[in-house]
Amino acid sequence: VRPEAIIVDGNRFKPYRFIPYNTVVKGDGKYLSIAAASILAKTYRDDYMDSLAREYPQYAWDVNKGYPTKAHREAIAKYGITPYHRKSFRLLR
């Protein structure tokens, strides 16, 4: 199946296989398909973070879902990073 076009929430998108696309700022409030995709992505991300929390409980990913809380930063300082930490973020501000 090849889509006719892609609509993207936000203002940036890397073109994909020459498929036409439109970026839509606050698109999740304007298009039901973007809103649905956003919900699916968040649900998947939350489930994934829960699985990482079982593997690395010291980082409390089941509670912070990957956001840099004070406790999470303290765990990084104490235990270091895992292969799952995004190195492009400043982890210990």
mmCIF file of C-alpha atoms in Angstrom, residues 28-90:
data_model
loop_
_atom_site.group_PDB
_atom_site.id
_atom_site.type_symbol
_atom_site.label_atom_id
_atom_site.label_comp_id
_atom_site.label_asym_id
_atom_site.label_seq_id
_atom_site.Cartn_x
_atom_site.Cartn_y
_atom_site.Cartn_z
ATOM 1 C CA ASP A 28 -3.467 16.860 16.283
ATOM 2 C CA GLY A 29 -6.152 19.484 16.940
ATOM 3 C CA LYS A 30 -7.039 19.815 13.257
ATOM 4 C CA TYR A 31 -6.985 16.282 11.840
ATOM 5 C CA LEU A 32 -8.451 13.170 13.443
ATOM 6 C CA SER A 33 -5.854 10.961 11.751
ATOM 7 C CA ILE A 34 -2.988 12.934 13.315
ATOM 8 C CA ALA A 35 -4.734 12.874 16.714
ATOM 9 C CA ALA A 36 -5.213 9.097 16.456
ATOM 10 C CA ALA A 37 -1.584 8.567 15.425
ATOM 11 C CA SER A 38 -0.473 10.719 18.360
ATOM 12 C CA ILE A 39 -2.465 8.577 20.797
ATOM 13 C CA LEU A 40 -1.065 5.352 19.306
ATOM 14 C CA ALA A 41 2.491 6.707 19.470
ATOM 15 C CA LYS A 42 2.104 7.795 23.100
ATOM 16 C CA THR A 43 0.590 4.448 24.087
ATOM 17 C CA TYR A 44 3.422 2.570 22.369
ATOM 18 C CA ARG A 45 6.042 4.848 23.972
ATOM 19 C CA ASP A 46 4.513 4.388 27.448
ATOM 20 C CA ASP A 47 4.492 0.588 27.065
ATOM 21 C CA TYR A 48 8.089 0.692 25.839
ATOM 22 C CA MET A 49 9.169 2.857 28.786
ATOM 23 C CA ASP A 50 7.452 0.400 31.164
ATOM 24 C CA SER A 51 9.506 -2.445 29.661
ATOM 25 C CA LEU A 52 12.713 -0.415 30.080
ATOM 26 C CA ALA A 53 11.746 0.260 33.703
ATOM 27 C CA ARG A 54 11.605 -3.481 34.335
ATOM 28 C CA GLU A 55 15.088 -3.870 32.851
ATOM 29 C CA TYR A 56 16.540 -0.753 34.544
ATOM 30 C CA PRO A 57 14.387 0.010 37.607
ATOM 31 C CA GLN A 58 16.859 2.519 39.042
ATOM 32 C CA TYR A 59 15.870 5.087 36.371
ATOM 33 C CA ALA A 60 12.119 5.009 37.176
ATOM 34 C CA TRP A 61 11.124 5.095 33.513
ATOM 35 C CA ASP A 62 7.731 3.702 34.485
ATOM 36 C CA VAL A 63 7.074 6.976 36.324
ATOM 37 C CA ASN A 64 8.834 9.615 34.219
ATOM 38 C CA LYS A 65 8.303 8.036 30.758
ATOM 39 C CA GLY A 66 11.660 9.372 29.619
ATOM 40 C CA TYR A 67 11.326 12.940 30.805
ATOM 41 C CA PRO A 68 14.346 14.204 32.740
ATOM 42 C CA THR A 69 13.115 14.404 36.316
ATOM 43 C CA LYS A 70 15.479 15.270 39.146
ATOM 44 C CA ALA A 71 15.427 11.624 40.337
ATOM 45 C CA HIS A 72 16.225 10.408 36.815
ATOM 46 C CA ARG A 73 19.194 12.780 36.533
ATOM 47 C CA GLU A 74 20.415 11.602 39.951
ATOM 48 C CA ALA A 75 20.211 7.986 38.732
ATOM 49 C CA ILE A 76 22.279 8.903 35.655
ATOM 50 C CA ALA A 77 24.881 10.546 37.887
ATOM 51 C CA LYS A 78 25.002 7.474 40.133
ATOM 52 C CA TYR A 79 24.683 4.617 37.594
ATOM 53 C CA GLY A 80 25.693 6.178 34.291
ATOM 54 C CA ILE A 81 23.657 5.884 31.111
ATOM 55 C CA THR A 82 22.156 2.839 29.429
ATOM 56 C CA PRO A 83 22.147 1.956 25.733
ATOM 57 C CA TYR A 84 18.622 3.429 25.693
ATOM 58 C CA HIS A 85 19.552 6.942 26.791
ATOM 59 C CA ARG A 86 19.579 9.458 23.947
ATOM 60 C CA LYS A 87 23.085 10.831 23.833
ATOM 61 C CA SER A 88 21.934 13.898 21.897
ATOM 62 C CA PHE A 89 20.270 15.220 25.090
ATOM 63 C CA ARG A 90 22.193 17.016 27.804
#
